[in-house]
Coordinates of N, CA, C and O in Angstrom, one line a residue:
M1 N 236.0 11.8 160.3 CA 236.9 12.8 159.7 C 236.1 14.0 159.4 O 234.9 14.0 159.2
A2 N 236.8 15.1 159.2 CA 236.2 16.4 158.9 C 237.1 17.2 158.0 O 238.3 16.9 158.0
V3 N 236.5 18.2 157.3 CA 237.3 19.0 156.5 C 237.3 20.4 157.1 O 236.2 20.9 157.5
C4 N 238.5 21.1 157.1 CA 238.5 22.4 157.7 C 238.8 23.4 156.6 O 239.6 23.2 155.7
L5 N 238.1 24.5 156.6 CA 238.3 25.6 155.7 C 238.9 26.8 156.5 O 238.4 27.0 157.6
S6 N 239.8 27.5 155.9 CA 240.3 28.7 156.5 C 240.7 29.7 155.5 O 241.0 29.4 154.4
A7 N 240.5 31.0 155.9 CA 240.9 32.2 155.1 C 241.3 33.3 156.1 O 240.4 33.8 156.8
G8 N 242.6 33.6 156.1 CA 243.0 34.6 157.1 C 242.7 34.1 158.5 O 243.1 32.9 158.8
A9 N 242.0 34.8 159.3 CA 241.7 34.5 160.7 C 240.4 33.7 160.8 O 240.1 33.1 161.8
M10 N 239.7 33.5 159.7 CA 238.4 32.8 159.7 C 238.7 31.3 159.5 O 239.5 30.9 158.7
A11 N 237.9 30.5 160.2 CA 238.0 29.0 160.1 C 236.6 28.4 160.2 O 235.8 28.9 160.9
L12 N 236.4 27.3 159.6 CA 235.1 26.6 159.6 C 235.4 25.1 159.5 O 236.2 24.7 158.6
L13 N 234.7 24.3 160.2 CA 234.7 22.8 160.1 C 233.5 22.3 159.3 O 232.4 22.7 159.6
I14 N 233.8 21.5 158.3 CA 232.7 20.8 157.5 C 232.7 19.4 158.0 O 233.6 18.7 157.9
P15 N 231.5 18.9 158.5 CA 231.4 17.6 159.1 C 231.3 16.5 158.0 O 230.2 16.0 157.8
A16 N 232.3 16.3 157.2 CA 232.3 15.3 156.1 C 233.7 14.8 155.8 O 234.6 15.5 156.0
N17 N 233.7 13.6 155.3 CA 235.0 13.0 154.9 C 235.2 12.9 153.4 O 236.2 12.4 152.9
A18 N 234.2 13.5 152.7 CA 234.3 13.6 151.2 C 233.6 14.9 150.8 O 232.6 15.3 151.5
F19 N 234.0 15.4 149.7 CA 233.4 16.6 149.2 C 233.7 16.8 147.7 O 234.6 16.1 147.2
V20 N 232.8 17.6 147.0 CA 233.0 17.9 145.6 C 233.3 19.4 145.5 O 232.6 20.2 146.1
L21 N 234.4 19.7 144.8 CA 234.7 21.1 144.6 C 234.5 21.4 143.1 O 234.9 20.6 142.3
S22 N 233.7 22.5 142.8 CA 233.5 22.8 141.4 C 233.6 24.3 141.2 O 233.5 25.1 142.1
W23 N 233.8 24.6 139.9 CA 233.9 26.0 139.5 C 233.6 26.1 138.0 O 233.7 25.1 137.3
T24 N 233.4 27.3 137.6 CA 233.2 27.5 136.1 C 234.4 28.1 135.6 O 234.9 29.2 136.1
H25 N 235.0 27.5 134.5 CA 236.2 28.0 133.9 C 235.9 29.4 133.4 O 234.9 29.7 132.7
S26 N 236.9 30.4 133.7 CA 236.6 31.8 133.3 C 236.6 32.0 131.8 O 236.0 33.0 131.4
V27 N 237.3 31.2 131.0 CA 237.4 31.5 129.6 C 236.3 30.6 128.8 O 235.5 31.1 128.1
E28 N 236.3 29.3 129.1 CA 235.4 28.4 128.4 C 234.0 28.4 128.9 O 233.1 27.9 128.3
Q29 N 233.8 28.9 130.1 CA 232.5 29.0 130.8 C 231.8 27.6 130.9 O 230.6 27.4 130.6
V30 N 232.6 26.6 131.2 CA 232.1 25.2 131.5 C 232.5 24.8 132.9 O 233.5 25.3 133.4
V31 N 231.7 23.9 133.5 CA 231.9 23.5 134.8 C 233.0 22.4 134.9 O 233.0 21.5 134.2
W32 N 233.9 22.6 135.9 CA 234.9 21.6 136.3 C 234.6 21.1 137.7 O 234.3 21.9 138.6
R33 N 234.6 19.8 137.9 CA 234.3 19.3 139.2 C 235.4 18.3 139.6 O 235.9 17.6 138.8
E34 N 235.7 18.3 140.9 CA 236.7 17.4 141.5 C 236.1 16.7 142.7 O 235.5 17.4 143.6
N35 N 236.1 15.4 142.8 CA 235.7 14.7 144.0 C 236.9 14.3 144.9 O 237.8 13.6 144.4
W36 N 236.8 14.8 146.1 CA 237.9 14.6 147.0 C 237.4 13.8 148.2 O 236.3 13.9 148.6
R37 N 238.4 13.1 148.9 CA 238.1 12.5 150.1 C 239.2 12.6 151.1 O 240.4 12.8 150.7
V38 N 238.9 12.6 152.4 CA 239.9 12.7 153.4 C 240.5 11.3 153.7 O 239.7 10.4 153.9
A39 N 241.8 11.2 153.7 CA 242.5 10.0 154.0 C 243.6 10.3 155.0 O 244.6 10.9 154.6
D40 N 243.4 10.0 156.3 CA 244.3 10.4 157.4 C 244.5 11.9 157.4 O 243.5 12.6 157.5
D41 N 245.7 12.3 157.1 CA 245.9 13.8 157.2 C 246.1 14.4 155.8 O 246.8 15.4 155.6
T42 N 245.6 13.7 154.7 CA 245.7 14.2 153.4 C 244.3 14.2 152.7 O 243.4 13.7 153.2
L43 N 244.3 14.9 151.5 CA 243.1 14.9 150.6 C 243.5 14.1 149.4 O 244.6 14.4 148.8
V44 N 242.6 13.2 149.0 CA 242.9 12.4 147.8 C 241.9 12.8 146.7 O 240.6 12.8 147.0
L45 N 242.4 13.1 145.5 CA 241.5 13.4 144.4 C 241.0 12.1 143.8 O 241.8 11.3 143.2
E46 N 239.7 11.8 143.9 CA 239.2 10.5 143.4 C 238.8 10.6 141.9 O 238.9 9.6 141.2
Q47 N 238.2 11.8 141.5 CA 237.8 11.9 140.1 C 237.7 13.3 139.8 O 237.4 14.2 140.6
A48 N 238.0 13.6 138.5 CA 237.8 15.0 137.9 C 236.8 14.8 136.8 O 236.6 13.8 136.2
E49 N 236.0 15.9 136.6 CA 235.0 15.9 135.5 C 234.9 17.3 134.9 O 234.9 18.3 135.7
V50 N 234.8 17.3 133.6 CA 234.7 18.6 132.9 C 233.6 18.5 131.8 O 233.6 17.4 131.1
E51 N 232.8 19.5 131.6 CA 231.7 19.4 130.7 C 232.2 20.0 129.3 O 231.3 20.5 128.6
G52 N 233.4 19.9 129.0 CA 233.9 20.4 127.7 C 235.5 20.4 127.8 O 236.0 19.8 128.7
S53 N 236.1 21.0 126.8 CA 237.5 21.1 126.8 C 238.0 22.4 126.2 O 237.2 23.1 125.5
G54 N 239.3 22.7 126.3 CA 239.9 23.8 125.7 C 240.5 24.7 126.7 O 240.3 24.6 127.9
A55 N 241.3 25.7 126.3 CA 241.9 26.7 127.1 C 242.5 26.2 128.4 O 242.2 26.6 129.5
G56 N 243.4 25.1 128.3 CA 244.1 24.6 129.5 C 243.3 23.7 130.3 O 243.6 23.5 131.5
M57 N 242.2 23.1 129.8 CA 241.4 22.2 130.6 C 241.0 21.0 129.9 O 239.9 20.5 129.9
E58 N 242.1 20.4 129.3 CA 241.9 19.1 128.6 C 241.7 18.0 129.5 O 242.3 17.9 130.6
P59 N 240.7 17.1 129.2 CA 240.5 15.9 130.0 C 241.8 15.0 130.1 O 242.6 15.1 129.1
G60 N 241.9 14.3 131.1 CA 243.1 13.4 131.3 C 243.1 12.3 130.2 O 242.0 12.0 129.6
P61 N 244.2 11.6 130.1 CA 244.3 10.5 129.0 C 243.4 9.4 129.2 O 243.0 8.7 128.3
S62 N 242.9 9.1 130.5 CA 242.0 8.0 130.7 C 240.6 8.4 130.7 O 239.7 7.7 131.1
A63 N 240.3 9.7 130.3 CA 238.9 10.2 130.4 C 237.9 9.5 129.5 O 238.3 9.0 128.4
R64 N 236.7 9.4 130.0 CA 235.6 8.8 129.3 C 234.4 9.7 129.3 O 234.2 10.4 130.3
L65 N 233.8 9.8 128.2 CA 232.6 10.7 128.1 C 231.4 10.0 128.7 O 231.0 8.9 128.2
V66 N 230.9 10.5 129.8 CA 229.7 10.0 130.5 C 228.7 11.1 130.8 O 229.0 12.1 131.4
D67 N 227.5 10.9 130.2 CA 226.4 11.9 130.5 C 226.8 13.3 130.1 O 226.5 14.2 130.9
G68 N 227.6 13.5 129.0 CA 227.9 14.8 128.6 C 229.1 15.4 129.2 O 229.5 16.6 129.0
A69 N 229.8 14.7 130.1 CA 231.0 15.2 130.8 C 232.2 14.2 130.7 O 231.9 13.0 130.7
W70 N 233.4 14.7 130.5 CA 234.6 13.9 130.5 C 234.9 13.6 132.0 O 235.1 14.5 132.8
R71 N 235.1 12.3 132.3 CA 235.4 11.9 133.7 C 236.7 11.0 133.7 O 236.9 10.2 132.8
W72 N 237.6 11.3 134.7 CA 238.8 10.5 134.8 C 239.3 10.6 136.2 O 238.9 11.4 137.0
R73 N 240.3 9.7 136.5 CA 241.0 9.8 137.8 C 242.4 10.3 137.6 O 243.3 9.6 137.0
P74 N 242.6 11.6 138.0 CA 244.0 12.2 137.8 C 245.0 11.5 138.6 O 244.8 11.0 139.7
A75 N 246.2 11.5 138.0 CA 247.4 10.9 138.7 C 248.0 12.0 139.6 O 249.1 12.5 139.2
L76 N 247.4 12.3 140.6 CA 247.8 13.4 141.6 C 248.1 12.7 142.9 O 247.2 12.0 143.4
P77 N 249.2 12.9 143.5 CA 249.5 12.3 144.8 C 248.6 13.0 145.9 O 248.1 14.1 145.6
P78 N 248.4 12.3 147.0 CA 247.6 12.9 148.1 C 248.1 14.3 148.5 O 249.4 14.5 148.4
Q79 N 247.2 15.2 148.8 CA 247.6 16.6 149.1 C 247.4 16.9 150.5 O 246.4 16.5 151.1
R80 N 248.2 17.7 151.2 CA 248.0 18.1 152.6 C 247.0 19.2 152.6 O 246.3 19.3 153.6
Q81 N 246.9 20.0 151.6 CA 245.9 21.1 151.6 C 245.6 21.5 150.1 O 246.4 21.3 149.3
L82 N 244.5 22.2 149.9 CA 244.2 22.9 148.7 C 244.2 24.4 149.0 O 243.6 24.8 150.0
R83 N 244.8 25.2 148.1 CA 244.7 26.6 148.3 C 244.0 27.2 147.1 O 244.4 27.0 146.0
L84 N 242.9 27.9 147.4 CA 242.0 28.4 146.3 C 242.0 29.9 146.3 O 241.6 30.6 147.2
A85 N 242.6 30.4 145.3 CA 242.7 31.9 145.1 C 241.4 32.3 144.4 O 240.6 31.5 143.8
H86 N 241.1 33.6 144.5 CA 239.9 34.1 143.9 C 240.2 35.1 142.8 O 241.1 36.0 143.1
S87 N 239.6 35.0 141.7 CA 239.8 36.0 140.6 C 238.5 36.8 140.4 O 237.4 36.2 140.4
E88 N 238.6 38.1 140.2 CA 237.4 38.9 139.9 C 236.8 38.5 138.6 O 235.7 38.9 138.3
F89 N 237.6 37.8 137.8 CA 237.1 37.4 136.4 C 236.4 36.1 136.4 O 235.9 35.7 135.3
A90 N 236.4 35.4 137.5 CA 235.7 34.1 137.5 C 234.7 34.0 138.6 O 234.8 34.8 139.6
G91 N 233.8 33.1 138.5 CA 232.8 32.9 139.6 C 233.4 32.2 140.8 O 234.6 31.8 140.8
D92 N 232.7 32.1 141.8 CA 233.1 31.5 143.1 C 233.2 30.0 143.0 O 232.5 29.4 142.2
Y93 N 234.0 29.4 143.8 CA 234.0 27.9 143.9 C 232.8 27.5 144.7 O 232.2 28.3 145.5
R94 N 232.3 26.3 144.4 CA 231.2 25.6 145.2 C 231.8 24.4 145.8 O 232.6 23.7 145.3
L95 N 231.3 24.2 147.0 CA 231.7 23.0 147.8 C 230.4 22.2 148.1 O 229.4 22.8 148.6
C96 N 230.4 21.0 147.8 CA 229.2 20.1 148.1 C 229.7 19.0 149.0 O 230.8 18.4 148.8
W97 N 228.8 18.6 150.0 CA 229.1 17.5 150.9 C 227.7 17.1 151.4 O 226.8 17.9 151.6
R98 N 227.6 15.8 151.6 CA 226.3 15.3 152.2 C 225.0 16.0 151.8 O 224.3 16.5 152.6
D99 N 224.8 16.0 150.5 CA 223.5 16.6 150.0 C 223.4 18.1 150.1 O 222.3 18.7 150.0
K100 N 224.5 18.8 150.4 CA 224.5 20.2 150.6 C 225.5 20.8 149.6 O 226.6 20.3 149.4
C101 N 225.2 22.0 149.0 CA 226.1 22.7 148.2 C 226.1 24.2 148.6 O 225.0 24.7 148.7
E102 N 227.3 24.8 148.7 CA 227.4 26.2 149.0 C 228.5 26.8 148.3 O 229.5 26.2 148.1
H103 N 228.4 28.1 148.0 CA 229.5 28.9 147.5 C 230.5 29.1 148.6 O 230.0 29.3 149.8
L104 N 231.8 29.1 148.3 CA 232.7 29.3 149.4 C 232.5 30.7 150.1 O 232.6 30.8 151.3
A105 N 232.1 31.7 149.3 CA 231.9 33.0 149.9 C 230.7 33.0 150.9 O 230.6 33.8 151.8
T106 N 229.8 32.0 150.8 CA 228.7 31.8 151.7 C 229.2 31.2 153.0 O 228.7 31.5 154.1
L107 N 230.2 30.3 152.8 CA 230.7 29.6 154.0 C 231.7 30.3 154.8 O 231.8 30.2 156.0
I108 N 232.6 31.0 154.1 CA 233.7 31.7 154.8 C 234.1 33.0 154.2 O 234.1 33.1 153.0
T109 N 234.3 34.0 155.0 CA 234.6 35.3 154.5 C 236.1 35.5 154.3 O 237.0 35.1 155.1
R110 N 236.4 35.9 153.1 CA 237.8 36.2 152.7 C 238.1 37.7 152.9 O 237.5 38.5 152.3
S111 N 239.1 38.0 153.7 CA 239.4 39.4 153.9 C 240.7 39.7 153.1 O 241.6 39.0 153.1
G112 N 240.7 40.9 152.4 CA 241.8 41.3 151.7 C 242.3 40.3 150.6 O 243.5 40.2 150.3
G113 N 241.4 39.6 150.0 CA 241.7 38.7 148.9 C 242.4 37.4 149.4 O 243.1 36.8 148.6
A114 N 242.3 37.1 150.6 CA 243.0 35.9 151.2 C 242.5 34.6 150.4 O 241.3 34.5 150.1
A115 N 243.4 33.7 150.2 CA 243.1 32.4 149.6 C 242.4 31.6 150.7 O 242.6 31.7 151.9
V116 N 241.5 30.7 150.2 CA 240.8 29.7 151.1 C 241.6 28.5 151.1 O 242.0 28.0 150.0
E117 N 241.9 27.9 152.2 CA 242.6 26.6 152.3 C 241.6 25.6 152.8 O 240.8 25.8 153.6
I118 N 241.7 24.4 152.1 CA 240.9 23.3 152.5 C 241.8 22.2 152.9 O 242.8 21.9 152.1
R119 N 241.6 21.6 154.0 CA 242.5 20.5 154.5 C 241.7 19.7 155.5 O 240.7 20.0 156.0
P120 N 242.3 18.5 155.7 CA 241.7 17.6 156.8 C 241.9 18.3 158.1 O 242.9 18.9 158.4
C121 N 240.9 18.2 159.0 CA 241.0 18.8 160.3 C 241.9 17.9 161.1 O 241.7 16.7 161.1
A122 N 242.7 18.5 161.9 CA 243.5 17.7 162.9 C 242.6 17.2 164.0 O 241.5 17.8 164.3
P123 N 242.9 16.1 164.6 CA 242.1 15.6 165.7 C 241.7 16.6 166.8 O 240.6 16.7 167.2
R124 N 242.7 17.4 167.1 CA 242.4 18.5 168.2 C 241.4 19.5 167.7 O 240.5 19.9 168.4
E125 N 241.4 19.8 166.4 CA 240.4 20.8 165.9 C 239.0 20.2 165.9 O 238.1 20.9 166.3
R126 N 238.9 18.9 165.6 CA 237.6 18.2 165.7 C 237.1 18.3 167.1 O 235.9 18.5 167.3
L127 N 237.9 18.1 168.1 CA 237.5 18.1 169.5 C 237.1 19.5 169.9 O 236.1 19.8 170.6
L128 N 237.9 20.5 169.6 CA 237.7 21.9 170.0 C 236.5 22.5 169.4 O 235.7 23.2 170.0
R129 N 236.2 22.2 168.1 CA 235.1 22.8 167.4 C 233.8 22.0 167.7 O 232.7 22.5 167.4
G130 N 233.9 20.8 168.1 CA 232.7 20.0 168.4 C 231.6 20.0 167.4 O 231.8 19.6 166.3
S131 N 230.5 20.7 167.8 CA 229.3 20.7 166.9 C 229.2 21.9 166.0 O 228.2 22.1 165.3
Q132 N 230.3 22.7 166.0 CA 230.3 23.9 165.0 C 230.1 23.4 163.6 O 230.8 22.4 163.2
S133 N 229.2 24.0 162.9 CA 229.0 23.5 161.5 C 228.6 24.7 160.6 O 228.4 25.8 161.1
P134 N 228.6 24.5 159.3 CA 228.3 25.6 158.4 C 226.9 26.2 158.6 O 226.7 27.3 158.2
Q135 N 226.0 25.6 159.3 CA 224.7 26.2 159.5 C 224.8 27.4 160.4 O 224.0 28.3 160.3
S136 N 225.9 27.6 161.2 CA 226.1 28.7 162.0 C 226.8 29.9 161.2 O 227.0 31.0 161.8
A137 N 227.3 29.6 160.0 CA 228.0 30.6 159.3 C 227.1 31.6 158.7 O 225.9 31.4 158.4
A138 N 227.6 32.9 158.6 CA 226.7 33.9 158.0 C 226.5 33.7 156.5 O 227.5 33.3 155.8
R139 N 225.3 33.8 156.1 CA 225.0 33.5 154.7 C 224.4 34.8 154.0 O 223.4 35.3 154.6
P140 N 224.8 35.2 152.8 CA 224.2 36.3 152.1 C 222.8 35.9 151.7 O 222.5 34.7 151.4
A141 N 221.9 36.8 151.7 CA 220.5 36.6 151.4 C 220.3 36.0 150.0 O 219.4 35.3 149.7
A142 N 221.2 36.4 149.0 CA 221.0 36.1 147.6 C 221.7 34.7 147.3 O 221.7 34.4 146.1
A143 N 222.2 33.9 148.2 CA 222.8 32.7 147.9 C 221.8 31.7 147.3 O 220.7 31.6 147.7
K144 N 222.3 31.0 146.2 CA 221.4 30.1 145.5 C 222.1 28.7 145.6 O 223.3 28.6 145.7
E145 N 221.3 27.7 145.7 CA 221.8 26.3 145.7 C 221.9 25.7 144.4 O 220.9 25.7 143.6
D146 N 223.0 25.1 144.0 CA 223.2 24.4 142.7 C 222.8 22.9 142.9 O 223.3 22.3 143.8
K147 N 221.8 22.5 142.2 CA 221.3 21.1 142.4 C 222.0 20.1 141.6 O 221.5 19.0 141.3
R148 N 223.2 20.3 141.1 CA 224.0 19.4 140.3 C 224.5 18.2 141.1 O 224.9 18.3 142.2

């Protein structure tokens, strides 16, 4: 399986069947992480993790404090896609897969404030894109890797 990212006319295939999506909350300034996996033509949220609470980011009822972060499995049905908007008041999302982490802005260009969509790639997309990977994406010189 693979994950496809798209924003407007731009598209990119990530060769992974699981990924971690993270961001820093704009008010509380703490990191929120979600572990996702591809299951057929949907995305399944396996675990959420937050390094604090407040301002609309309370841990779920089954959350446990582990290594300084609240972790739980949200009761969210499988999703066909994720739509990620960008706010000028918040930092960029990060996507991690197979020992790699990149800011979304490093992976895919958003034109005119387009949302980034993350979804399982259709079988035809996997065949058409073949070996295309994020290594061929344009990367800003100042991109830093988060080792979390």
